[in-house]
XYZ file of C-alpha atoms in Angstrom:
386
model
C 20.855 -9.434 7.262
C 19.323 -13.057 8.049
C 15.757 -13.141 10.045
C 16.709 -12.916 13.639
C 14.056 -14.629 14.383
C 12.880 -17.770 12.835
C 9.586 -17.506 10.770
C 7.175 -20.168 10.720
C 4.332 -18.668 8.174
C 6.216 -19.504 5.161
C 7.100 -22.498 3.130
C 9.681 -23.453 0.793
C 8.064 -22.199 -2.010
C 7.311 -19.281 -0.465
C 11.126 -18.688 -0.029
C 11.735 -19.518 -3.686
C 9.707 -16.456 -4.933
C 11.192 -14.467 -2.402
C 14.243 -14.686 -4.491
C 12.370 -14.148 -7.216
C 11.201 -10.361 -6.192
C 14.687 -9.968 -4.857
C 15.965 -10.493 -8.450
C 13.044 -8.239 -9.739
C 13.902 -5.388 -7.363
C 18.339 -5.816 -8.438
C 17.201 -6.013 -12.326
C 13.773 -3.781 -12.513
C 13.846 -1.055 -9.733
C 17.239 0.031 -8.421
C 18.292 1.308 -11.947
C 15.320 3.260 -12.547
C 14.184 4.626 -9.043
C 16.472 7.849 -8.526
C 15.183 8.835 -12.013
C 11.378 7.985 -11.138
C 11.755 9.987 -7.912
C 12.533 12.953 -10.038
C 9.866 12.733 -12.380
C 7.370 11.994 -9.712
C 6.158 9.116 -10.907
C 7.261 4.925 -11.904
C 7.280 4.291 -15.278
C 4.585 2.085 -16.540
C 7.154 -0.535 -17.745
C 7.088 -1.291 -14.330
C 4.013 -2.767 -13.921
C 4.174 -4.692 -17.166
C 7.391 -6.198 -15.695
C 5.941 -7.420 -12.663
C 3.015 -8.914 -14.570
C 5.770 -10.700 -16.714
C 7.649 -11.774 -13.865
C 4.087 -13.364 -12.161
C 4.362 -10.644 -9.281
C 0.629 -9.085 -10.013
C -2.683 -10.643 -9.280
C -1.660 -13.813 -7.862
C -5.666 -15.060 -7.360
C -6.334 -14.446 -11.056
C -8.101 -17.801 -12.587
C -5.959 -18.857 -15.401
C -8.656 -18.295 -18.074
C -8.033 -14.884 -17.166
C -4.070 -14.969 -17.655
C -3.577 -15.445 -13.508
C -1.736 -17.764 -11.821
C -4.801 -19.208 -10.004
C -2.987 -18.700 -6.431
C -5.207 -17.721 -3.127
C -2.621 -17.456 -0.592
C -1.864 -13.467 0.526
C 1.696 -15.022 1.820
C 2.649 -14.319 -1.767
C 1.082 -11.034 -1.532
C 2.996 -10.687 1.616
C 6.657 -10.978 0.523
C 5.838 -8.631 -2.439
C 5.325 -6.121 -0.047
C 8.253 -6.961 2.232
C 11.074 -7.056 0.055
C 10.617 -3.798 -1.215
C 9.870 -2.398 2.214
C 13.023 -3.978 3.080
C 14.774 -2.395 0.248
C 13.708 1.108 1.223
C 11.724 1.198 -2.478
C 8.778 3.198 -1.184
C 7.084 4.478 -4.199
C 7.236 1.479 -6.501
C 6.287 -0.614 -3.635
C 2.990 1.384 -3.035
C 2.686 1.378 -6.694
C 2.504 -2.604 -7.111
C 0.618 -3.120 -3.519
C -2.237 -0.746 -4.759
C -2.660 -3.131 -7.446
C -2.663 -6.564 -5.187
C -3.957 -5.595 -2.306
C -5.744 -3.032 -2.347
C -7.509 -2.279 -6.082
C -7.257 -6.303 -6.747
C -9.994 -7.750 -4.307
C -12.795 -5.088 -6.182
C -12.079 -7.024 -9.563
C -11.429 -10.146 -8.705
C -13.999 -10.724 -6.074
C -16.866 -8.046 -7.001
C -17.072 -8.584 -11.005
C -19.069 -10.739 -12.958
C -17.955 -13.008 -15.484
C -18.061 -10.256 -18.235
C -16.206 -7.945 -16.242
C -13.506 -10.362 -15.201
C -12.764 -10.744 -18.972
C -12.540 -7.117 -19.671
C -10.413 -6.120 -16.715
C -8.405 -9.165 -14.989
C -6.352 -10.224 -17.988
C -4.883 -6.382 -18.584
C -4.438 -5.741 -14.821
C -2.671 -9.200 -14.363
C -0.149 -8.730 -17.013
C 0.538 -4.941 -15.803
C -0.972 -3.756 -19.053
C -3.597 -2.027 -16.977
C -3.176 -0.184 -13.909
C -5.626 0.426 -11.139
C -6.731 2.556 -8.447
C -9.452 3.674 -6.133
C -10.871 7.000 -5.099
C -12.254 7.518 -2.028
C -11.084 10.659 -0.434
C -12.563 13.535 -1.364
C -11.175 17.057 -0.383
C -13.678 17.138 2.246
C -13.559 13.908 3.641
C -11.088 11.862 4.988
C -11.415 8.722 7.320
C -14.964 9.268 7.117
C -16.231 7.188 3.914
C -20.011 8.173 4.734
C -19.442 11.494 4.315
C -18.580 11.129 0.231
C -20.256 13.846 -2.027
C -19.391 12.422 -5.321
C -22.393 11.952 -6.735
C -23.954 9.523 -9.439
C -27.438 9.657 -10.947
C -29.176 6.870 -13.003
C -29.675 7.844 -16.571
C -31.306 5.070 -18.734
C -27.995 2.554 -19.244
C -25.339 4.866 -17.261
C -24.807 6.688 -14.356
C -23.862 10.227 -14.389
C -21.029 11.133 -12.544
C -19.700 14.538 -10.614
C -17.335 14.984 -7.901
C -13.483 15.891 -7.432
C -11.360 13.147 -5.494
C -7.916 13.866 -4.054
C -4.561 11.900 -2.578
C -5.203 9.421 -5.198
C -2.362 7.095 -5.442
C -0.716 5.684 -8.978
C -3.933 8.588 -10.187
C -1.550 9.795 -13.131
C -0.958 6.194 -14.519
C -4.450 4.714 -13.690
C -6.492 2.774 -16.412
C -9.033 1.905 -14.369
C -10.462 3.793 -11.285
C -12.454 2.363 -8.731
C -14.559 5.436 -7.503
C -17.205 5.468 -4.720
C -20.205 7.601 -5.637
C -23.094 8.290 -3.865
C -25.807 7.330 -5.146
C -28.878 7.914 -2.723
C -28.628 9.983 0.809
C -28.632 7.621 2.793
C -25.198 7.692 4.683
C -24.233 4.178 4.828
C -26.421 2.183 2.223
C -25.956 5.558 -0.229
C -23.005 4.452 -2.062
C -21.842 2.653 -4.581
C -18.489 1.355 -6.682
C -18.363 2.108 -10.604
C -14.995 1.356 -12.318
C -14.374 4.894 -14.443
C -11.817 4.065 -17.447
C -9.152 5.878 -18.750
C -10.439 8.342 -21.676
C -14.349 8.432 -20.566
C -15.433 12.271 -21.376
C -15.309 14.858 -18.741
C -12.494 12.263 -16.524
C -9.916 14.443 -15.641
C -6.667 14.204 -14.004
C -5.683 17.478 -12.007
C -2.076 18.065 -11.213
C 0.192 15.582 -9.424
C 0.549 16.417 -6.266
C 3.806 17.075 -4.058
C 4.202 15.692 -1.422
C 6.929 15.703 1.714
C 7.793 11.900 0.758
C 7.201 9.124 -1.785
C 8.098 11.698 -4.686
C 7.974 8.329 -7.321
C 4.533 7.401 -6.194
C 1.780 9.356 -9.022
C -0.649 10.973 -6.167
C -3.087 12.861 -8.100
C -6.685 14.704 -7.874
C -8.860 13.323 -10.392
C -11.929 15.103 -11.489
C -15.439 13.822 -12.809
C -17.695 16.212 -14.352
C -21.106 14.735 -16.251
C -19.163 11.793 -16.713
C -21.209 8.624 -18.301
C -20.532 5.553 -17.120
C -22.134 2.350 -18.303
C -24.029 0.244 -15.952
C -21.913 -2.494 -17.178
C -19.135 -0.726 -14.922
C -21.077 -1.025 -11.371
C -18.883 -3.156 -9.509
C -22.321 -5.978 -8.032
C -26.040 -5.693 -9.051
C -27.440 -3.708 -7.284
C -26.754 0.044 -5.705
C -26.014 1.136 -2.172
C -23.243 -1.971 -0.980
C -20.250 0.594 -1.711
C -20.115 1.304 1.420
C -19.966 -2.202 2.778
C -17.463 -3.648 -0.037
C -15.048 -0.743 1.337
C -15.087 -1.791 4.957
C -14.749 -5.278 4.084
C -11.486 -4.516 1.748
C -10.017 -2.467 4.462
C -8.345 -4.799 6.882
C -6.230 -6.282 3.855
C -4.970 -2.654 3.014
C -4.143 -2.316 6.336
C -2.225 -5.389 7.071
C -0.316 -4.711 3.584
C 0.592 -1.511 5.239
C 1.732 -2.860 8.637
C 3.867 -5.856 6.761
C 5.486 -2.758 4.539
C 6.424 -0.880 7.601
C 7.693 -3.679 9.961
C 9.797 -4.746 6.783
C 10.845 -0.521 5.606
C 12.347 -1.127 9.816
C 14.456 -3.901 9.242
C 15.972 -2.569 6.139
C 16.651 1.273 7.858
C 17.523 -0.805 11.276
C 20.349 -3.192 9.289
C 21.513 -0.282 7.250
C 21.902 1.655 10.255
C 23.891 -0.633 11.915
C 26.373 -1.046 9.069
C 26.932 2.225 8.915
C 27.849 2.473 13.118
C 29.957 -0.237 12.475
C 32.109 2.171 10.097
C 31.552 5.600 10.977
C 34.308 6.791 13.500
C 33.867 9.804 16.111
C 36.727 10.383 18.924
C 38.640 7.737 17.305
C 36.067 4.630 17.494
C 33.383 3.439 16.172
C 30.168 5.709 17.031
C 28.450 2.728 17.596
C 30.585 1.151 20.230
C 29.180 4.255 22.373
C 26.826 3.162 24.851
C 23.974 5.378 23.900
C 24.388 3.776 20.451
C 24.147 0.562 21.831
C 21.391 0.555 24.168
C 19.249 2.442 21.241
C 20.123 0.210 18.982
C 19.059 -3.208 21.615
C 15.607 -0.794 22.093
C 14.708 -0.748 18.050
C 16.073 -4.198 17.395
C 13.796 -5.825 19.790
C 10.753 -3.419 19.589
C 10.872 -4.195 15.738
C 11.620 -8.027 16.456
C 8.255 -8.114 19.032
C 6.422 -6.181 15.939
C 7.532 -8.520 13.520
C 6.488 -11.859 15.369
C 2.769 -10.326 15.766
C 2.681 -9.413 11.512
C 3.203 -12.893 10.835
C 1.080 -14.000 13.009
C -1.960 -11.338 11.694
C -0.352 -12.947 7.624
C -1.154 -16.369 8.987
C -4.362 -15.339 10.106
C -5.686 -13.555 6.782
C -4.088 -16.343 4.389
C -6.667 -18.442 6.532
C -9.339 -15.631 6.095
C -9.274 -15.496 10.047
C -7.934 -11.634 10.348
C -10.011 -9.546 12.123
C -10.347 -5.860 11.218
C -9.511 -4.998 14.724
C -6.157 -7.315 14.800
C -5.625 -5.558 11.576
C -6.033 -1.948 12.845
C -3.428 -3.054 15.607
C -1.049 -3.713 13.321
C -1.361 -1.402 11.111
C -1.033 1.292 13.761
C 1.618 -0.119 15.937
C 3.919 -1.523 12.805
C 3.721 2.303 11.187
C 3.984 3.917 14.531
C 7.174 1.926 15.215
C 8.244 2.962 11.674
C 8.717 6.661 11.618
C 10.116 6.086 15.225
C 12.985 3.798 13.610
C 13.256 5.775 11.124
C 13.567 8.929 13.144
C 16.014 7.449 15.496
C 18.149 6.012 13.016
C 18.573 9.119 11.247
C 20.028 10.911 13.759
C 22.288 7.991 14.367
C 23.461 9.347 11.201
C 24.408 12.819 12.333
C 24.296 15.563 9.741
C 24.738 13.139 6.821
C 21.182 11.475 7.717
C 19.553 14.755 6.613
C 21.362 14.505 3.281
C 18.909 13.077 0.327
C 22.249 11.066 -1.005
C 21.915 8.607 2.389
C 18.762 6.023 1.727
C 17.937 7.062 5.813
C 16.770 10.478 4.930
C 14.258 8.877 1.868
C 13.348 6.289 4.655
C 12.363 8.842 7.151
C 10.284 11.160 4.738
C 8.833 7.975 3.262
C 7.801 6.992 6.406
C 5.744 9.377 7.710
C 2.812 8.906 5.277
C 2.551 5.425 6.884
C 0.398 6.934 9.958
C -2.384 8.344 8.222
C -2.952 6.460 4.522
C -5.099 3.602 5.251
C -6.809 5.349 8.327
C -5.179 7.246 10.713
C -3.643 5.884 14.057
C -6.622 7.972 15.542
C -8.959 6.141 13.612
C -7.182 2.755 14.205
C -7.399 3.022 17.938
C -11.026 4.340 17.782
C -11.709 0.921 15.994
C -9.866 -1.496 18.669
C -11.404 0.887 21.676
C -15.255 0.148 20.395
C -14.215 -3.067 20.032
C -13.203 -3.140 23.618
C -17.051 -2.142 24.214
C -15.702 2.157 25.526
């Protein structure tokens, strides 16, 4: 279904790749997805496809194998399109690796690093993650136990981290460590690598949703890892580089769920349009209707104020508290849409066969990854000086 409204933030070009990750989706996802979703995790062809199709890493310098690009519209439309689709778990899959692992490498390494790391995670040869939540922690990154001590040229690392997404097919895991007691300036970022002694990966976990997306626990016990993989020079700014990073995960989320709306919303609507109940169609009934006219133009008001927050960040004007309202509001609306549309459905929305039933399930994560609604309306109301 066309925009209903127009949009302004992106250019011809813009458009041009949009067909591009349409084509990707058709030719690299939809044949594989039902089986990933079994299996509980993508396959890692996938991300070496989207590095050969130029969907990964789009501010890469080209020494590095990148296309060179700084605009998060491209970024953007990634994340749309398969929202749109209803392609929850690969979509989380590639987004961990542009917008949310990306930024540590490409904006927190040195030279030296950049050449060990950028080339394989640009081309999809390498996957990332990061691992912040800890079994006892949640929203709250100062409270982080895992621990890791200076010893000569490494640090020595201990701690168990949990709801690690794409943890199974990591290469390379951004972890937060603590690294002196002091709450905020006690942490720090090291990049553990696939195969260091005493890295483990526990099981992969199940979850009510997102069964092709590789959430894991991962486990660090004595692990030694080299200076040379602290993300900056000098220990203590973890805690800082996290918050900053934040606001870009969050608006990736809210432009996924806006997006995973329209697609359940337009689905939905074909399917009124068809279904039959006392001899017309069930969405001719007025209930229908006026339902339908209340998620439309909720998710039309939604989608007007994501652009506007994408406009913002490719600008580097996004403000973390713009992008805790969208990332609360678009998710919010979300499970709503998808929880309406559903029953618009009947009894075959609660059958896994109908892409409504994976769209509500999938949905629900939506609210709390990232930080919680809680937390996001914590962070708007101290900005409102309560």
């Amino acid at each position: 279904m066309a925009d209903r409204i127009p949009r302004t933030v992106y250019d011809a070009d813009h458009e041009l790749f949009r067909e591009t990750v349409r084509s990707f989706i058709a030719a690299e996802v939809e044949p594989h997805d039902e089986e990933w979703e079994r299996r509980g995790i993508v396959d890692r062809s996938l991300f070496r496809a989207a590095g050969d199709a130029g969907l990964l890493m789009f501010p890469t310098p080209e020494r590095y194998g990148g296309a060179g690009v700084d605009d998060w519209r491209f970024n953007a439309i990634v994340d749309e399109e398969f929202g749109r689709a209803g392609y929850a778990s690969a979509g989380l899959s590639l987004a961990l690796q542009n917008d949310v692992v990306g930024p540590y490498f490409l904006d927190l390494t040195d030279d030296g690093q950049k050449a060990r790391w950028l080339p394989g995670l640009t081309s999809g040869e390498l996957v990332g993650a990061i691992a912040m939540t800890e079994p006892g922690t949640g929203s709250d990154l100062s409270g982080i136990a895992t621990t890791a001590v200076r010893d000569g040229d490494h640090y020595v690392l201990n701690g168990t981290k949990t709801f690690i997404s794409n943890g199974q097919n990591a290469d390379l895991v951004v972890v937060a460590a603590r690294t002196s007691p002091d709450r905020h300036r006690g942490l720090t970022l090291f990049v553990v690598e696939r195969g260091m002694p005493g890295f483990e990966r526990g099981r992969n976990l199940e979850k009510l949703g997102l069964h092709g997306q590789d959430t894991s626990e991962l486990h660090f016990s004595d692990v030694r890892v080299p200076v040379a993989n602290r993300l900056d020079t000098e220990d203590g700014q973890g805690f800082f580089q996290l918050m900053r990073n934040l606001p870009q995960e969050r608006l990736s989320l809210a432009v996924t769920a806006v997006s995973a709306a329209e697609g359940v919303l337009a689905r939905t609507l074909e399917y009124v349009t068809e279904r039959t109940a006392f001899g017309q169609p069930i969405g001719s009934f007025q209930n229908s209707r006026f339902l339908l006219a209340e998620l439309f133009t909720q998710v039309d008001v939604t989608r007007v104020f994501v652009d506007r927050c994408v406009e913002l960040h490719a600008r580097g004007k996004l403000t973390p508290v713009q992008a805790a309202e969208a990332k609360w509001w678009a998710s919010e609306l979300q499970v709503k849409v998808a929880d309406r549309c559903l029953q618009l459905h009947g009894g075959y929305g609660y059958m896994r066969e109908y892409p409504v039933a994976r769209a509500f399930v999938d949905a629900r994560i939506q609210t709390i990854y990232g930080g919680t609604t809680e937390i996001m309306k914590e962070i708007i109301g101290r900005d409102l000086g309560l």
